[in-house]
Every structure is written in structure tokens, then in C-alpha cells.
mmCIF file with all atom_site columns, C-alpha atoms in Angstrom:
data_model
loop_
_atom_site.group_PDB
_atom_site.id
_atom_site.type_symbol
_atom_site.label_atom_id
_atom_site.label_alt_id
_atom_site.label_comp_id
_atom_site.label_asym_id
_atom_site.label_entity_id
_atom_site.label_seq_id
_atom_site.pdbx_PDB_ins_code
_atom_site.Cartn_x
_atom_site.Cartn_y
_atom_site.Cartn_z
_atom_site.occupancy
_atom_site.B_iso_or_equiv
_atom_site.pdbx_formal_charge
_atom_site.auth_seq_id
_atom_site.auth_comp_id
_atom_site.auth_asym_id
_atom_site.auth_atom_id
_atom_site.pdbx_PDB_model_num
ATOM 1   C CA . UNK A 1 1   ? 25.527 -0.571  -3.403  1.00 72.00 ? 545 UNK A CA 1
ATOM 2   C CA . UNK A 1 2   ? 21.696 0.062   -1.965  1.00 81.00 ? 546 UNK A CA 1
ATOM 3   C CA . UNK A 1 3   ? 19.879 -2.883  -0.792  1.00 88.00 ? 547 UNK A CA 1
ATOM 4   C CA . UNK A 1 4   ? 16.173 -2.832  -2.115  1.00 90.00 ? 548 UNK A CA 1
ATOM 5   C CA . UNK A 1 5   ? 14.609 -1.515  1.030   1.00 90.00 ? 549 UNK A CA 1
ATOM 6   C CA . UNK A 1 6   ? 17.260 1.431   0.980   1.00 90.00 ? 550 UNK A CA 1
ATOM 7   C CA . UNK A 1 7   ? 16.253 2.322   -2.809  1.00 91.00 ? 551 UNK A CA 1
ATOM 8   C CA . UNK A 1 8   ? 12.561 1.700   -2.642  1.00 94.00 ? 552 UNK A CA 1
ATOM 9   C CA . UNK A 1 9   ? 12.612 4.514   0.250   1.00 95.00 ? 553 UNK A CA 1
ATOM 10  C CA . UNK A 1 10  ? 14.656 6.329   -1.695  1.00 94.00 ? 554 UNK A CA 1
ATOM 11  C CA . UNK A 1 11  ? 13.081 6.388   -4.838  1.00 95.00 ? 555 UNK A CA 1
ATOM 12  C CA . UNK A 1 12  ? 10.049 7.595   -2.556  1.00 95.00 ? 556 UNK A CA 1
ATOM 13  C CA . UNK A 1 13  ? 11.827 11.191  -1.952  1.00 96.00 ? 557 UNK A CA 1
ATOM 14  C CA . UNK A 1 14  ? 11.440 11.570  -5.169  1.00 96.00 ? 558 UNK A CA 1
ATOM 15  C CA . UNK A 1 15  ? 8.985  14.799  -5.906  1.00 96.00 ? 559 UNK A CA 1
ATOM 16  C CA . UNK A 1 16  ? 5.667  13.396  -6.356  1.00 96.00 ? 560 UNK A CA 1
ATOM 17  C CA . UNK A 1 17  ? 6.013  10.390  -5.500  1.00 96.00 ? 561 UNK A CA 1
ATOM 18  C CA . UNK A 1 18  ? 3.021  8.290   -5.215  1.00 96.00 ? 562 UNK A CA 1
ATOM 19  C CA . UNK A 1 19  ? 4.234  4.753   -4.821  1.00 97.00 ? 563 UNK A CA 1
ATOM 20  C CA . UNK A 1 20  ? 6.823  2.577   -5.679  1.00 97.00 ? 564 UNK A CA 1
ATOM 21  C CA . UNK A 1 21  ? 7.523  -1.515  -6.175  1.00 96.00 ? 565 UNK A CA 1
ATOM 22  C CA . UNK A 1 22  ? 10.258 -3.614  -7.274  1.00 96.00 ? 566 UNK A CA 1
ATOM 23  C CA . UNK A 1 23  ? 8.552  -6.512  -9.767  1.00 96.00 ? 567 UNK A CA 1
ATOM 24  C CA . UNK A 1 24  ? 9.694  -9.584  -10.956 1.00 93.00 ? 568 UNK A CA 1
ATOM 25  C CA . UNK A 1 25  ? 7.955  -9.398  -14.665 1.00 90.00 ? 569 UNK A CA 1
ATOM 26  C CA . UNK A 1 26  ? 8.258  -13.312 -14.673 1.00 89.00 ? 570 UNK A CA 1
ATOM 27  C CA . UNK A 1 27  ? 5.357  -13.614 -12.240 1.00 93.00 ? 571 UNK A CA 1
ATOM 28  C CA . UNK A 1 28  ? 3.960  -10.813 -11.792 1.00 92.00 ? 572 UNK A CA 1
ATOM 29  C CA . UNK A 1 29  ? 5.049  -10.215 -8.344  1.00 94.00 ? 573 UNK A CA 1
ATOM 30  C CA . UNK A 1 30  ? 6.380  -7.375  -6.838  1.00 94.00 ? 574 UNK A CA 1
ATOM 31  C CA . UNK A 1 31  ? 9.130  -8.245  -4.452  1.00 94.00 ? 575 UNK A CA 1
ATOM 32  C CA . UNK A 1 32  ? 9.123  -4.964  -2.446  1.00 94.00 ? 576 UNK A CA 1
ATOM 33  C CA . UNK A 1 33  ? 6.720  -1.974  -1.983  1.00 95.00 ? 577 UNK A CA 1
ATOM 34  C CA . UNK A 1 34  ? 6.397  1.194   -0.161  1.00 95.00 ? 578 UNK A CA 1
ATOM 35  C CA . UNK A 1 35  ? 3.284  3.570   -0.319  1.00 95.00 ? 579 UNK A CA 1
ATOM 36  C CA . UNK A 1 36  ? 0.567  3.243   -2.635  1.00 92.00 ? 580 UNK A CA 1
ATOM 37  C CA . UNK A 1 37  ? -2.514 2.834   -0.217  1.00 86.00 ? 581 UNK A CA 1
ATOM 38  C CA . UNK A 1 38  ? -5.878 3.681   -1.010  1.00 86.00 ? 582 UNK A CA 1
ATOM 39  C CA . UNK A 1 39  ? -4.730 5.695   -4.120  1.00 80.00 ? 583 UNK A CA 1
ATOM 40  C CA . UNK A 1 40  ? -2.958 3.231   -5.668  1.00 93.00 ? 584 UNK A CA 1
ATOM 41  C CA . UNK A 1 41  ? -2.754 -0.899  -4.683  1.00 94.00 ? 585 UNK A CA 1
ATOM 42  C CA . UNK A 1 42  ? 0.717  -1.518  -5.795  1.00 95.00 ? 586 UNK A CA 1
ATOM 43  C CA . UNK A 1 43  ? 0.356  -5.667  -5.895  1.00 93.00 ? 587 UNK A CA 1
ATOM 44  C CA . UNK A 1 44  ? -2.380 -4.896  -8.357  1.00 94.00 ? 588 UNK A CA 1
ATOM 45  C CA . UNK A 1 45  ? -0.207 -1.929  -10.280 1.00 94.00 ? 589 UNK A CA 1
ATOM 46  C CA . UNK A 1 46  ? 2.656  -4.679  -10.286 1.00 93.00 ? 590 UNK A CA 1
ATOM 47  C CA . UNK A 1 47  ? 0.811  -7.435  -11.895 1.00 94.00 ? 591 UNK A CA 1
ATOM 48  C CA . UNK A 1 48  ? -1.101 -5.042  -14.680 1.00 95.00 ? 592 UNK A CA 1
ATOM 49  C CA . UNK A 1 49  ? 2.360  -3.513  -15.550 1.00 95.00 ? 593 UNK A CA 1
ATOM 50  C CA . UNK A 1 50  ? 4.395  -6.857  -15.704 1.00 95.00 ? 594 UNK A CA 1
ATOM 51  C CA . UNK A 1 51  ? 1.661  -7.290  -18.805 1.00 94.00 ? 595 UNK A CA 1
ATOM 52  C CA . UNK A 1 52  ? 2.921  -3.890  -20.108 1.00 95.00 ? 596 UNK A CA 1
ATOM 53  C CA . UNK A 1 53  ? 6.268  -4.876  -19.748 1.00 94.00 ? 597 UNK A CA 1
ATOM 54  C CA . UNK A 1 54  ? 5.687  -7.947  -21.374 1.00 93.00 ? 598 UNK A CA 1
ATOM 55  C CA . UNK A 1 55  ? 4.072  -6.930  -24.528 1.00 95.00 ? 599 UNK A CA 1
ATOM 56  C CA . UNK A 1 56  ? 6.832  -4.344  -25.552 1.00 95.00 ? 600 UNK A CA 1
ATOM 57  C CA . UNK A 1 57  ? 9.560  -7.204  -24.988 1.00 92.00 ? 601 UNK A CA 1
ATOM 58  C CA . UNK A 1 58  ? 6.774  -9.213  -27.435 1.00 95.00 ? 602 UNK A CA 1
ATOM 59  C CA . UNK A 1 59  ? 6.546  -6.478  -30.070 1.00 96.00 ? 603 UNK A CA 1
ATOM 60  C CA . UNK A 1 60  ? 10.347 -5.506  -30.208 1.00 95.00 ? 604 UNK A CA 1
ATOM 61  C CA . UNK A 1 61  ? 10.914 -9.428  -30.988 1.00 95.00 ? 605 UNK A CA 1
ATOM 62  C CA . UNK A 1 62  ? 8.527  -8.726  -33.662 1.00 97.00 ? 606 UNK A CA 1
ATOM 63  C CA . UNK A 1 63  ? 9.930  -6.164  -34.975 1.00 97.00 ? 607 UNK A CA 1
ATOM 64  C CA . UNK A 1 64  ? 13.279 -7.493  -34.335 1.00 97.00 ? 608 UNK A CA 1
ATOM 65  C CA . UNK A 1 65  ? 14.813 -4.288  -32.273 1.00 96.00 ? 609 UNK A CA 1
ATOM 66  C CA . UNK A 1 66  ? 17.813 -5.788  -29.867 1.00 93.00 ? 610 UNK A CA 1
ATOM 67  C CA . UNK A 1 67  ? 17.853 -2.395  -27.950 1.00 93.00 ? 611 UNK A CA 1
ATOM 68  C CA . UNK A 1 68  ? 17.017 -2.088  -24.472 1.00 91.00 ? 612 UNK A CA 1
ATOM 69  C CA . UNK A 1 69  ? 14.304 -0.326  -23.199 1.00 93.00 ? 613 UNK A CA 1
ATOM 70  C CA . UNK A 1 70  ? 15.082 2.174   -20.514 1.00 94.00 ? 614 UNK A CA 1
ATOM 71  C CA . UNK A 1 71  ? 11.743 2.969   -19.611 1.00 95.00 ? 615 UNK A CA 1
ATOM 72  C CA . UNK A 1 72  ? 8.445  3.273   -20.230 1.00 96.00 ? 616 UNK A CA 1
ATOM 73  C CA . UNK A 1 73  ? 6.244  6.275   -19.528 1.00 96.00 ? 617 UNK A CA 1
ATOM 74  C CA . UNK A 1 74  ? 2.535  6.287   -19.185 1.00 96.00 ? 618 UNK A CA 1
ATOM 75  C CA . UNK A 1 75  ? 0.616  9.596   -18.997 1.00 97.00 ? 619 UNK A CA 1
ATOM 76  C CA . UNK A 1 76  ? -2.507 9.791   -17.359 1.00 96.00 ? 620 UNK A CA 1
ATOM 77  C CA . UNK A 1 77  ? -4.527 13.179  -16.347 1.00 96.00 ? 621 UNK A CA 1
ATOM 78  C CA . UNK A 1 78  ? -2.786 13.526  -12.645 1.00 96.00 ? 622 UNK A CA 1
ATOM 79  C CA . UNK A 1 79  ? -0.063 10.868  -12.558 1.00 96.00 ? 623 UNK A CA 1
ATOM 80  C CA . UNK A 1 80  ? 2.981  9.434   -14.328 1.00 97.00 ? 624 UNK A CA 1
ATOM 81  C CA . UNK A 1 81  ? 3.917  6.004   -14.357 1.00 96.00 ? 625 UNK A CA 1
ATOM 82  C CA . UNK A 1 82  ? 6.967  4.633   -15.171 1.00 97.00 ? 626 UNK A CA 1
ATOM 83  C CA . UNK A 1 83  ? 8.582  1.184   -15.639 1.00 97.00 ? 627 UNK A CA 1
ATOM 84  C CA . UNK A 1 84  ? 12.209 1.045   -15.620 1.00 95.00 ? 628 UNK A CA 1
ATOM 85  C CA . UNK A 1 85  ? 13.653 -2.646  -16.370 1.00 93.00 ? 629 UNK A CA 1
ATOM 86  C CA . UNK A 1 86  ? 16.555 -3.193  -14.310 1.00 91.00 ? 630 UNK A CA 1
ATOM 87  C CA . UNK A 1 87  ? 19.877 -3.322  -16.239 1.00 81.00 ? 631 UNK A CA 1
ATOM 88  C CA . UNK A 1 88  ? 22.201 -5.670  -13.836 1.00 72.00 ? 632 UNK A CA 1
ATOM 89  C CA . UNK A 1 89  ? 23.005 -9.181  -13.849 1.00 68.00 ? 633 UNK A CA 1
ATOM 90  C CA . UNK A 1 90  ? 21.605 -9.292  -10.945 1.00 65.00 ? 634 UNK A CA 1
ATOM 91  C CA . UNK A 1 91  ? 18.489 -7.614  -11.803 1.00 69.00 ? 635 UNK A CA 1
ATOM 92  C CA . UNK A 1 92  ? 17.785 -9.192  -14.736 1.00 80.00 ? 636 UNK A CA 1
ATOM 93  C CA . UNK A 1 93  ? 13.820 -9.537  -15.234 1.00 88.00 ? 637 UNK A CA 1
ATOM 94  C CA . UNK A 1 94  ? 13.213 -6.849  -12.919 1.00 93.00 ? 638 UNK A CA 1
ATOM 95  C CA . UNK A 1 95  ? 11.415 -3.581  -13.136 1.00 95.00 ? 639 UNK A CA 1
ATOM 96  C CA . UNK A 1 96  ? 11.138 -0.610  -10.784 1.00 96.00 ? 640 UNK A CA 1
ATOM 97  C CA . UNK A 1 97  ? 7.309  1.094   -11.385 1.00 96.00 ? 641 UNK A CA 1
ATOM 98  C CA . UNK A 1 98  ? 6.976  4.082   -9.863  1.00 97.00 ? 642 UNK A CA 1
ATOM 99  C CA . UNK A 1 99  ? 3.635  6.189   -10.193 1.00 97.00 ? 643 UNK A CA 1
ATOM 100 C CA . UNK A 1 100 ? 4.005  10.458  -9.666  1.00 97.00 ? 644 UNK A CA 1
ATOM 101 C CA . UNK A 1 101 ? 1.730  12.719  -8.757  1.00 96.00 ? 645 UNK A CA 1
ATOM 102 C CA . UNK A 1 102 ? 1.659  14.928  -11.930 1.00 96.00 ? 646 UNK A CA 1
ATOM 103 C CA . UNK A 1 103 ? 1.393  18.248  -10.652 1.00 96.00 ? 647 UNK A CA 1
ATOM 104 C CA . UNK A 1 104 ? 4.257  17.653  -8.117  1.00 96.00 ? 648 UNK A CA 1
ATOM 105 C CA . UNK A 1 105 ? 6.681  15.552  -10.214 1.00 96.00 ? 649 UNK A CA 1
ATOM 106 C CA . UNK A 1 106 ? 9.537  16.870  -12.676 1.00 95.00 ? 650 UNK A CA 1
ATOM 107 C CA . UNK A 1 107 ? 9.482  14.168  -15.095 1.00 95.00 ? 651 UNK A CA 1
ATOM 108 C CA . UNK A 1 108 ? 13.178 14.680  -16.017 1.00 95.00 ? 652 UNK A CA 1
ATOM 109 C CA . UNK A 1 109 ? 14.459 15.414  -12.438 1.00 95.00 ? 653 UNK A CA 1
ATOM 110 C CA . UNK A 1 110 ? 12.454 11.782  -11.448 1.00 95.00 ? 654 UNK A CA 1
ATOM 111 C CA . UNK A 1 111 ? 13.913 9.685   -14.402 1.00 95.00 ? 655 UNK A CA 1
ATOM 112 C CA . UNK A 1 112 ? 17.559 11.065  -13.550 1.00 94.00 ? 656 UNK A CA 1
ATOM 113 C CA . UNK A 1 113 ? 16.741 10.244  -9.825  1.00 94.00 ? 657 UNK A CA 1
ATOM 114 C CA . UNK A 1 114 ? 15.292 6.793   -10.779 1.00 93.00 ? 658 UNK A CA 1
ATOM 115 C CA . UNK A 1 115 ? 18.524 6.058   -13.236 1.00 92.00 ? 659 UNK A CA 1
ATOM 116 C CA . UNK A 1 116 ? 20.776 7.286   -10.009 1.00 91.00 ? 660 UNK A CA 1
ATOM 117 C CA . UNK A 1 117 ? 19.079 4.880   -7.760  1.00 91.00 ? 661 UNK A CA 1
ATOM 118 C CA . UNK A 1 118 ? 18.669 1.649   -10.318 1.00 89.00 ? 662 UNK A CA 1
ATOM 119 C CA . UNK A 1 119 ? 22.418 1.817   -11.087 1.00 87.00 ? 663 UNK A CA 1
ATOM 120 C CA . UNK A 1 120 ? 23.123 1.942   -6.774  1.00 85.00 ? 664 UNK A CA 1
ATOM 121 C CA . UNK A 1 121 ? 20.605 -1.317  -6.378  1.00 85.00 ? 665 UNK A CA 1
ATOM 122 C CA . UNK A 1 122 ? 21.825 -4.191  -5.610  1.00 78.00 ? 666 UNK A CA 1
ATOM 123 C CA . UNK A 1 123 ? 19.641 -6.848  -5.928  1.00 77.00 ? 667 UNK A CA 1
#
């Protein structure tokens, strides 16, 4: 098992990667962070995504779909983002969000990695 520091640094290997938090999609908050910077404020990227997060959980009520999700990919011109709720007990209303660099990122290769590292985490 990976403590959160240990994945978050982890998860920053990853080709492409731009920055990475852990978020608590109660609150909003992100619970642990690593890179970002000027390109990207990841306290603010935690709290916008939490809504994201929260508004698929809404509409699959709705529409009532009991599946997971296993993530959620948002394409922009240069960068992914993706949300990946964590699966655990432990992790239960938790997400990893991790923004890519587009034209350095694999998207496959980086949501095997992310998988990889979400089922190591222990929370």
C-alpha cells in the first residue's frame, strides 16, 4: 500500500503530467497536491471539479444508472483532465484529478498508470 504523498508523486511521473490533487468531493477540498503552479492552481482545479464530479453522481441518480464511474475525461486544446473517483472503503468520496499536457501524455498509458496507482493508495 502507497501512502498519499507516495502516489501523488507518483502519479506525477506520469508523461505529461501537469498537476495532480487528491479531493474530497464532499467539500471541495483537496487533501494533497503536487505541481500545478502558475499553469494550473490546483485548490481552484479541486473545487471546480468536485462540481463536475458532483453533477454526474446527480444525473446518473436521474437516470437511475447504479454503475460506477471510473473516470471522467475532459479534453481541452493542450491538456487532459481527468477525475478518477476512488474505489476503496477507505477512499470513498475521493477523487484523484490529474491534468496532462496533451502533446506529451498517452492517454491510455496515463489511465493504466492512474488505475495502477489508485488501487496501491491507501488512504
Amino acid at each position: 500500500m502507497t501512502d498519499m504523498d507516495t502516489a501523488l508523486k507518483e502519479i506525477m511521473e506520469i508523461d505529461g503530467a501537469v498537476g495532480v490533487a487528491l479531493v474530497d468531493h464532499t467539500s471541495g477540498m483537496a487533501l494533497g497536491t503536487v505541481g500545478g503552479g502558475k499553469e494550473l492552481d490546483l485548490t481552484v482545479a479541486a473545487a471546480g471539479n468536485t462540481d463536475v464530479v458532483r453533477a454526474k453522481l446527480r444525473a446518473m441518480e436521474m437516470l437511475n444508472i447504479s454503475e460506477k464511474i471510473e473516470d471522467i475525461l475532459i479534453t481541452l486544446d493542450s491538456q487532459y483532465h481527468m477525475i478518477r473517483p476512488l474505489t476503496s472503503r477507505s477512499g470513498k468520496g475521493l477523487f484523484l484529478y490529474l491534468a496532462l499536457r496533451r502533446d506529451r501524455a498517452n492517454l491510455a498509458m496515463a489511465r493504466h498508470q492512474l488505475k495502477r496507482i489508485e488501487n496501491d493508495l491507501d488512504v
